[in-house]
Tab-separated table of C-alpha atoms in Angstrom:
chain	number	residue	atom	x	y	z
A	1	MET	CA	-18.525	-44.108	13.740
A	2	LYS	CA	-21.529	-42.338	12.278
A	3	SER	CA	-20.452	-39.097	13.931
A	4	GLU	CA	-16.922	-39.410	12.547
A	5	ARG	CA	-18.284	-40.201	9.085
A	6	GLY	CA	-20.496	-37.113	9.295
A	7	LYS	CA	-17.542	-34.920	10.208
A	8	HIS	CA	-15.529	-36.267	7.289
A	9	THR	CA	-18.463	-35.670	4.940
A	10	ILE	CA	-18.812	-32.052	6.054
A	11	MET	CA	-15.070	-31.460	5.790
A	12	ASP	CA	-14.861	-33.111	2.381
A	13	GLY	CA	-17.772	-31.003	1.165
A	14	PHE	CA	-16.149	-27.827	2.457
A	15	THR	CA	-12.843	-28.724	0.827
A	16	ARG	CA	-14.572	-29.531	-2.452
A	17	PHE	CA	-16.423	-26.199	-2.317
A	18	LEU	CA	-13.172	-24.324	-1.821
A	19	GLU	CA	-11.457	-26.170	-4.650
A	20	GLU	CA	-14.323	-25.850	-7.136
A	21	LYS	CA	-15.713	-22.390	-6.328
A	22	PHE	CA	-13.083	-20.546	-4.351
A	23	LEU	CA	-9.847	-21.646	-6.019
A	24	PRO	CA	-10.683	-20.265	-9.504
A	25	ILE	CA	-11.541	-16.872	-7.987
A	26	ALA	CA	-8.365	-16.907	-5.916
A	27	ALA	CA	-6.252	-17.819	-8.941
A	28	THR	CA	-7.811	-15.003	-10.966
A	29	LEU	CA	-7.176	-12.453	-8.216
A	30	SER	CA	-3.582	-13.601	-7.762
A	31	GLN	CA	-2.925	-12.868	-11.445
A	32	ASN	CA	-4.824	-9.580	-11.576
A	33	ARG	CA	-2.617	-6.922	-13.132
A	34	TYR	CA	-3.958	-4.074	-11.013
A	35	LEU	CA	-3.743	-5.854	-7.672
A	36	THR	CA	-0.180	-6.976	-8.313
A	37	SER	CA	0.748	-3.460	-9.442
A	38	LEU	CA	-0.704	-1.981	-6.252
A	39	ARG	CA	1.199	-4.532	-4.193
A	40	ASP	CA	4.515	-4.042	-5.976
A	41	GLY	CA	4.145	-0.279	-6.223
A	42	LEU	CA	3.314	0.313	-2.579
A	43	VAL	CA	6.273	-1.812	-1.475
A	44	LEU	CA	8.473	1.007	-2.781
A	45	SER	CA	7.496	3.102	0.244
A	46	LEU	CA	8.357	0.360	2.754
A	47	PRO	CA	12.026	1.274	3.442
A	48	ILE	CA	11.352	4.932	4.204
A	49	MET	CA	8.271	4.045	6.264
A	50	ILE	CA	10.375	1.712	8.405
A	51	VAL	CA	13.021	4.400	8.843
A	52	GLY	CA	10.356	6.968	9.709
A	53	SER	CA	8.788	4.597	12.236
A	54	MET	CA	12.133	3.895	13.902
A	55	VAL	CA	12.822	7.606	14.205
A	56	ILE	CA	9.448	8.160	15.874
A	57	VAL	CA	10.260	5.424	18.402
A	58	VAL	CA	13.594	7.084	19.193
A	59	ALA	CA	11.999	10.521	19.584
A	60	GLU	CA	8.755	9.581	21.318
A	61	LEU	CA	9.733	6.639	23.540
A	62	PRO	CA	7.199	6.971	26.392
A	63	LEU	CA	9.650	6.697	29.284
A	64	ASP	CA	10.076	9.744	31.508
A	65	ALA	CA	13.620	8.764	32.462
A	66	TYR	CA	14.619	8.502	28.808
A	67	GLN	CA	12.956	11.782	27.824
A	68	ASN	CA	14.484	13.625	30.796
A	69	PHE	CA	17.920	12.233	29.952
A	70	MET	CA	17.676	13.342	26.319
A	71	VAL	CA	16.541	16.826	27.377
A	72	SER	CA	19.416	17.114	29.856
A	73	VAL	CA	21.951	16.129	27.193
A	74	PHE	CA	20.578	17.787	24.034
A	75	GLY	CA	18.262	20.489	25.363
A	76	GLU	CA	14.512	21.111	25.279
A	77	ASN	CA	14.405	21.247	21.500
A	78	TRP	CA	16.270	17.967	20.980
A	79	LYS	CA	13.473	16.494	18.802
A	80	TRP	CA	13.642	19.242	16.175
A	81	TRP	CA	14.637	16.655	13.544
A	82	ASN	CA	11.639	14.356	14.073
A	83	TRP	CA	8.242	15.686	12.961
A	84	PRO	CA	9.177	18.658	10.765
A	85	VAL	CA	12.215	17.053	9.113
A	86	ILE	CA	12.550	13.258	9.037
A	87	ASN	CA	8.878	12.381	9.446
A	88	ALA	CA	7.821	14.914	6.829
A	89	SER	CA	10.437	13.491	4.455
A	90	THR	CA	9.602	9.812	5.005
A	91	MET	CA	6.105	8.934	6.169
A	92	GLY	CA	4.930	12.367	5.092
A	93	ILE	CA	5.432	11.625	1.378
A	94	VAL	CA	4.035	8.090	1.055
A	95	ALA	CA	1.398	9.219	-1.456
A	96	LEU	CA	4.052	10.666	-3.755
A	97	ILE	CA	6.062	7.465	-3.576
A	98	ALA	CA	2.917	5.406	-4.167
A	99	VAL	CA	1.997	7.289	-7.340
A	100	ILE	CA	5.513	6.713	-8.687
A	101	GLY	CA	5.692	3.054	-7.658
A	102	VAL	CA	2.235	1.957	-8.797
A	103	ALA	CA	2.556	3.667	-12.194
A	104	TYR	CA	5.983	2.082	-12.643
A	105	ALA	CA	4.744	-1.409	-11.748
A	106	LEU	CA	1.653	-1.188	-13.969
A	107	ALA	CA	3.564	0.151	-16.989
A	108	LYS	CA	6.145	-2.582	-16.520
A	109	SER	CA	3.389	-5.217	-16.462
A	110	HIS	CA	2.324	-3.896	-19.890
A	111	ASP	CA	5.916	-4.339	-21.137
A	112	LYS	CA	6.345	-0.596	-21.560
A	113	THR	CA	9.274	1.540	-20.433
A	114	PRO	CA	8.136	2.254	-16.860
A	115	LEU	CA	10.010	5.412	-15.841
A	116	PRO	CA	8.084	7.791	-18.148
A	117	ALA	CA	4.825	6.471	-16.685
A	118	SER	CA	6.059	7.299	-13.172
A	119	ALA	CA	7.000	10.826	-14.252
A	120	MET	CA	3.608	11.367	-15.928
A	121	ALA	CA	1.735	10.052	-12.895
A	122	LEU	CA	3.669	12.310	-10.510
A	123	SER	CA	3.010	15.285	-12.777
A	124	GLY	CA	-0.691	14.412	-12.935
A	125	TYR	CA	-0.846	14.128	-9.164
A	126	PHE	CA	0.554	17.642	-8.749
A	127	ILE	CA	-1.878	18.983	-11.347
A	128	LEU	CA	-4.731	17.795	-9.121
A	129	LEU	CA	-3.332	19.234	-5.881
A	130	HIS	CA	-4.804	22.391	-4.406
A	131	GLN	CA	-2.416	25.304	-4.711
A	132	LEU	CA	-1.830	27.857	-1.984
A	133	PRO	CA	-2.252	31.595	-2.644
A	134	ASP	CA	1.517	31.978	-3.057
A	135	GLY	CA	1.563	29.288	-5.759
A	136	GLY	CA	3.008	26.540	-3.562
A	137	TYR	CA	1.440	23.252	-2.562
A	138	GLY	CA	0.099	22.187	0.799
A	139	THR	CA	1.523	18.900	2.037
A	140	THR	CA	-1.794	17.515	3.300
A	141	TYR	CA	-2.143	15.119	0.391
A	142	PHE	CA	1.504	14.087	0.308
A	143	ALA	CA	0.903	11.591	3.122
A	144	ALA	CA	-1.851	9.083	3.915
A	145	ARG	CA	-4.696	11.414	3.029
A	146	GLY	CA	-3.633	11.252	-0.614
A	147	LEU	CA	-2.851	7.535	-0.790
A	148	PHE	CA	-5.998	6.470	-2.638
A	149	THR	CA	-5.807	9.434	-5.010
A	150	ALA	CA	-2.228	8.437	-5.759
A	151	MET	CA	-3.290	4.901	-6.659
A	152	VAL	CA	-6.136	6.107	-8.890
A	153	VAL	CA	-3.916	8.620	-10.694
A	154	ALA	CA	-1.130	6.066	-11.139
A	155	ILE	CA	-3.427	3.396	-12.602
A	156	ILE	CA	-5.237	5.733	-14.998
A	157	THR	CA	-2.001	7.394	-16.135
A	158	ALA	CA	-0.260	4.079	-16.792
A	159	GLU	CA	-3.291	2.799	-18.715
A	160	VAL	CA	-3.454	5.932	-20.892
A	161	TYR	CA	0.296	5.650	-21.481
A	162	ASN	CA	-0.097	2.018	-22.545
A	163	PHE	CA	-3.158	2.755	-24.719
A	164	VAL	CA	-1.549	5.621	-26.641
A	165	ILE	CA	1.611	3.626	-27.343
A	166	ASN	CA	-0.394	0.583	-28.467
A	167	LYS	CA	-2.285	2.819	-30.901
A	168	LYS	CA	1.077	3.954	-32.351
A	169	LEU	CA	0.333	7.596	-31.505
A	170	VAL	CA	3.988	8.209	-30.760
A	171	ILE	CA	7.031	9.959	-32.152
A	172	THR	CA	9.422	7.356	-33.529
A	173	LEU	CA	13.109	8.184	-33.878
A	174	PRO	CA	15.703	6.372	-36.028
A	175	GLU	CA	17.329	3.257	-34.597
A	176	GLN	CA	20.654	5.100	-34.318
A	177	VAL	CA	19.237	7.222	-31.488
A	178	PRO	CA	20.149	5.818	-28.042
A	179	PRO	CA	17.234	3.881	-26.472
A	180	ALA	CA	17.210	6.101	-23.373
A	181	ILE	CA	16.513	9.174	-25.519
A	182	SER	CA	14.166	7.384	-27.913
A	183	ALA	CA	12.016	6.180	-25.012
A	184	GLN	CA	11.450	9.752	-23.838
A	185	PHE	CA	10.299	10.886	-27.281
A	186	THR	CA	8.017	7.852	-27.419
A	187	ALA	CA	6.476	9.088	-24.164
A	188	LEU	CA	5.985	12.640	-25.437
A	189	VAL	CA	2.507	12.190	-26.943
A	190	PRO	CA	1.242	10.024	-24.032
A	191	ALA	CA	2.503	12.735	-21.660
A	192	ALA	CA	0.470	15.330	-23.558
A	193	PHE	CA	-2.631	13.133	-23.313
A	194	THR	CA	-2.263	12.504	-19.568
A	195	THR	CA	-1.500	16.154	-18.814
A	196	LEU	CA	-4.591	17.286	-20.688
A	197	LEU	CA	-6.677	14.603	-18.983
A	198	TRP	CA	-5.743	15.691	-15.459
A	199	VAL	CA	-6.176	19.385	-16.276
A	200	VAL	CA	-9.726	18.614	-17.454
A	201	VAL	CA	-10.385	16.552	-14.313
A	202	ARG	CA	-9.126	19.399	-12.139
A	203	PHE	CA	-11.369	21.887	-13.949
A	204	ILE	CA	-14.436	19.642	-13.590
A	205	PHE	CA	-14.001	19.222	-9.845
A	206	MET	CA	-13.389	22.933	-9.370
A	207	GLN	CA	-17.023	23.376	-10.387
A	208	THR	CA	-18.280	21.005	-7.666
A	209	SER	CA	-18.652	21.297	-3.910
A	210	TYR	CA	-15.557	19.087	-3.472
A	211	LEU	CA	-13.368	21.679	-5.258
A	212	THR	CA	-10.556	19.148	-5.801
A	213	PHE	CA	-10.326	15.569	-7.056
A	214	ASN	CA	-8.288	14.742	-3.960
A	215	ASP	CA	-11.082	15.771	-1.596
A	216	PHE	CA	-13.591	13.810	-3.677
A	217	ILE	CA	-11.548	10.591	-3.509
A	218	PHE	CA	-10.826	11.067	0.188
A	219	GLN	CA	-14.461	11.636	1.154
A	220	VAL	CA	-16.185	9.243	-1.255
A	221	LEU	CA	-13.652	6.406	-1.490
A	222	GLN	CA	-10.870	6.467	1.081
A	223	THR	CA	-12.824	7.361	4.223
A	224	PRO	CA	-15.621	4.760	3.750
A	225	LEU	CA	-13.194	2.012	2.692
A	226	THR	CA	-10.920	2.723	5.638
A	227	ALA	CA	-13.897	2.613	8.015
A	228	VAL	CA	-15.001	-0.750	6.604
A	229	GLY	CA	-11.510	-2.213	6.305
A	230	THR	CA	-10.563	-1.303	9.870
A	231	GLY	CA	-13.863	-2.404	11.407
A	232	ALA	CA	-14.441	-5.746	13.125
A	233	ILE	CA	-16.369	-7.297	10.228
A	234	GLY	CA	-14.018	-6.052	7.519
A	235	THR	CA	-10.968	-7.244	9.439
A	236	PHE	CA	-12.550	-10.645	10.099
A	237	VAL	CA	-13.400	-11.107	6.419
A	238	ALA	CA	-9.886	-10.097	5.335
A	239	VAL	CA	-8.199	-12.466	7.784
A	240	PHE	CA	-10.599	-15.303	6.925
A	241	LEU	CA	-9.989	-14.870	3.194
A	242	ASN	CA	-6.249	-14.757	3.772
A	243	SER	CA	-6.350	-18.126	5.551
A	244	ALA	CA	-8.808	-19.582	3.029
A	245	PHE	CA	-6.512	-18.648	0.148
A	246	TRP	CA	-3.605	-20.375	1.862
A	247	PHE	CA	-5.815	-23.416	2.479
A	248	VAL	CA	-6.295	-23.927	-1.263
A	249	GLY	CA	-2.637	-23.288	-2.087
A	250	ILE	CA	-2.790	-19.600	-3.055
A	251	HIS	CA	-0.563	-16.941	-1.462
A	252	GLY	CA	-3.269	-15.342	0.667
A	253	ALA	CA	-1.137	-12.494	1.949
A	254	GLN	CA	-0.392	-11.281	-1.571
A	255	ILE	CA	-4.036	-11.243	-2.660
A	256	VAL	CA	-5.608	-9.858	0.506
A	257	GLY	CA	-2.669	-7.541	1.098
A	258	SER	CA	-3.024	-6.002	-2.356
A	259	VAL	CA	-6.501	-4.833	-1.385
A	260	MET	CA	-6.185	-4.257	2.349
A	261	ASN	CA	-2.635	-2.956	2.829
A	262	PRO	CA	-3.431	0.472	1.340
A	263	ILE	CA	-6.382	0.729	3.735
A	264	TRP	CA	-4.395	-0.386	6.778
A	265	GLN	CA	-1.426	1.801	5.861
A	266	ALA	CA	-3.719	4.783	5.446
A	267	ALA	CA	-5.143	4.070	8.913
A	268	THR	CA	-1.616	3.978	10.329
A	269	GLN	CA	-0.808	7.339	8.788
A	270	MET	CA	-4.064	8.898	9.996
A	271	ASN	CA	-3.315	7.657	13.524
A	272	LEU	CA	0.157	9.143	13.262
A	273	GLN	CA	-1.242	12.512	12.227
A	274	ALA	CA	-3.752	12.385	15.089
A	275	TYR	CA	-0.958	11.568	17.552
A	276	GLN	CA	1.100	14.447	16.214
A	277	ALA	CA	-1.893	16.764	16.682
A	278	GLY	CA	-2.476	15.471	20.215
A	279	THR	CA	-5.958	14.077	19.471
A	280	ASP	CA	-7.444	10.605	19.956
A	281	LEU	CA	-6.292	7.951	17.495
A	282	PRO	CA	-9.212	7.213	15.126
A	283	TYR	CA	-8.383	3.605	14.184
A	284	ILE	CA	-7.662	0.434	16.140
A	285	VAL	CA	-6.916	-1.845	13.200
A	286	THR	CA	-3.838	-0.615	11.344
A	287	ALA	CA	-0.963	-2.199	9.446
A	288	GLU	CA	0.930	-2.607	12.730
A	289	PHE	CA	-2.094	-4.125	14.479
A	290	ILE	CA	-2.368	-6.744	11.735
A	291	SER	CA	1.371	-7.490	11.681
A	292	ASN	CA	1.887	-7.726	15.438
A	293	LEU	CA	-1.360	-9.287	16.646
A	294	ILE	CA	-2.816	-11.298	13.759
A	295	TYR	CA	0.047	-12.154	11.413
A	296	LEU	CA	2.775	-12.478	14.052
A	297	GLY	CA	5.110	-15.095	12.653
A	298	GLY	CA	3.070	-15.357	9.457
A	299	SER	CA	-0.544	-15.790	8.421
A	300	GLY	CA	-2.457	-17.348	11.296
A	301	ALA	CA	-0.058	-16.047	13.981
A	302	THR	CA	2.169	-19.096	13.536
A	303	LEU	CA	5.104	-17.883	15.643
A	304	SER	CA	3.984	-19.999	18.601
A	305	LEU	CA	3.647	-23.004	16.281
A	306	THR	CA	7.269	-22.688	15.193
A	307	PHE	CA	8.408	-22.788	18.853
A	308	ILE	CA	6.297	-25.879	19.471
A	309	MET	CA	7.772	-27.498	16.363
A	310	ALA	CA	11.311	-26.544	17.358
A	311	PHE	CA	11.292	-27.689	20.981
A	312	LEU	CA	8.346	-30.041	21.556
A	313	ALA	CA	7.961	-32.016	18.331
A	314	LYS	CA	9.033	-35.667	18.411
A	315	SER	CA	10.052	-35.686	14.760
A	316	LYS	CA	13.631	-34.512	14.163
A	317	GLN	CA	12.609	-33.202	10.760
A	318	ILE	CA	9.826	-31.069	12.255
A	319	GLN	CA	12.220	-29.819	14.949
A	320	TYR	CA	14.712	-28.783	12.282
A	321	ILE	CA	12.037	-26.973	10.258
A	322	GLY	CA	10.817	-25.165	13.386
A	323	ARG	CA	14.293	-24.000	14.376
A	324	LEU	CA	15.048	-22.943	10.838
A	325	SER	CA	11.817	-20.922	10.769
A	326	ILE	CA	12.701	-19.145	14.012
A	327	ALA	CA	16.188	-18.393	12.732
C-alpha cells in the first residue's frame, strides 16, 4: 500500500508540474505567430516534395531486375527526366517555395494582403543570391541549403511590410480603384523598403569572409542546428517534448514540428544531394526517419496500438475506434 501511495504521489506531482509549469509554455508556443507561420508556410512545399520523392523511387528503385528491365525497354538514358528535370523542379526549389509560403502566412497573420509580401520576400531572396559571371544564378541555394535563409528572409520581409503599412507610409488610392490594384500600390513603399534593406545586407556581407548572407546563415545557423536537431540528444528532446505536449492537451506535433521540421527536411535534402553525388549520407535522423520509425501511426508510434484496439480489445466501442483509425 505504501509503495502504491508513493507511486501515486510521484505521478500526481509530475502531472501537477506539467500543468502548472509546462502547460503555460506550451500554450504560448502553440499561439506563437512565427512558429505557426513557419509551419503553415513550409506546408506549401509538401505536395511537390511528395511528387519528387515518388519520382525518385520510380527512377532509383534498388532492384537489378527492375533497372535492367527499364534499360531494355527505354534505353540506357531512361532516367533523363529524374535528377536534372523533375527533381530540380520539385525538391530542388524547396527554399524558393518556403520563402513564398512563410512570408504569405506571416503577412496573413498580421491581417495584411499576403501576396505582395510573398513577392517581396522572393525578390529579397534573389537579391541575396550569389550571381554567376554570366549574370545568372546558381541553384545551390534553391534547395535545402537555402531553407533557413528563406525562412529568415520571409520573416523579416513580412515584418517590414507589416510595419510600414501600420505606420501609414503607403500610397492610398481612391475607393473607386479595384482592391486588387489598390493593394499593389499599398505595397509599393514597403517593397522599396525591403528591396533597399536586402541590398544593404548583401553589400555588408560582401565585405566579410562569408561573401554572401546565404553562406553566413548556412554556416552559422543551419549547419549547427541541423547537427543538433539530427543528433541523438536533440531527437530525444524533440520526441519527449512532443509527447509531453500531448500529455497536457496541446498539439505536440504542431509545436515541435514548427521548430524541428525545417531541420529534418533540410537533413533529408542534404542526404538526397549526397546520394545524387554518390557520397555517404551525412544524416541518420531525417523527416522520413521521424515519420516512419518514431511517428508511425501518429505521435508515439501508435499504429500498433490501433491494431490492438481494433482486434484484441474487449470493448466494442474501442474496437470501432481502432478500426476507424486504421481506415
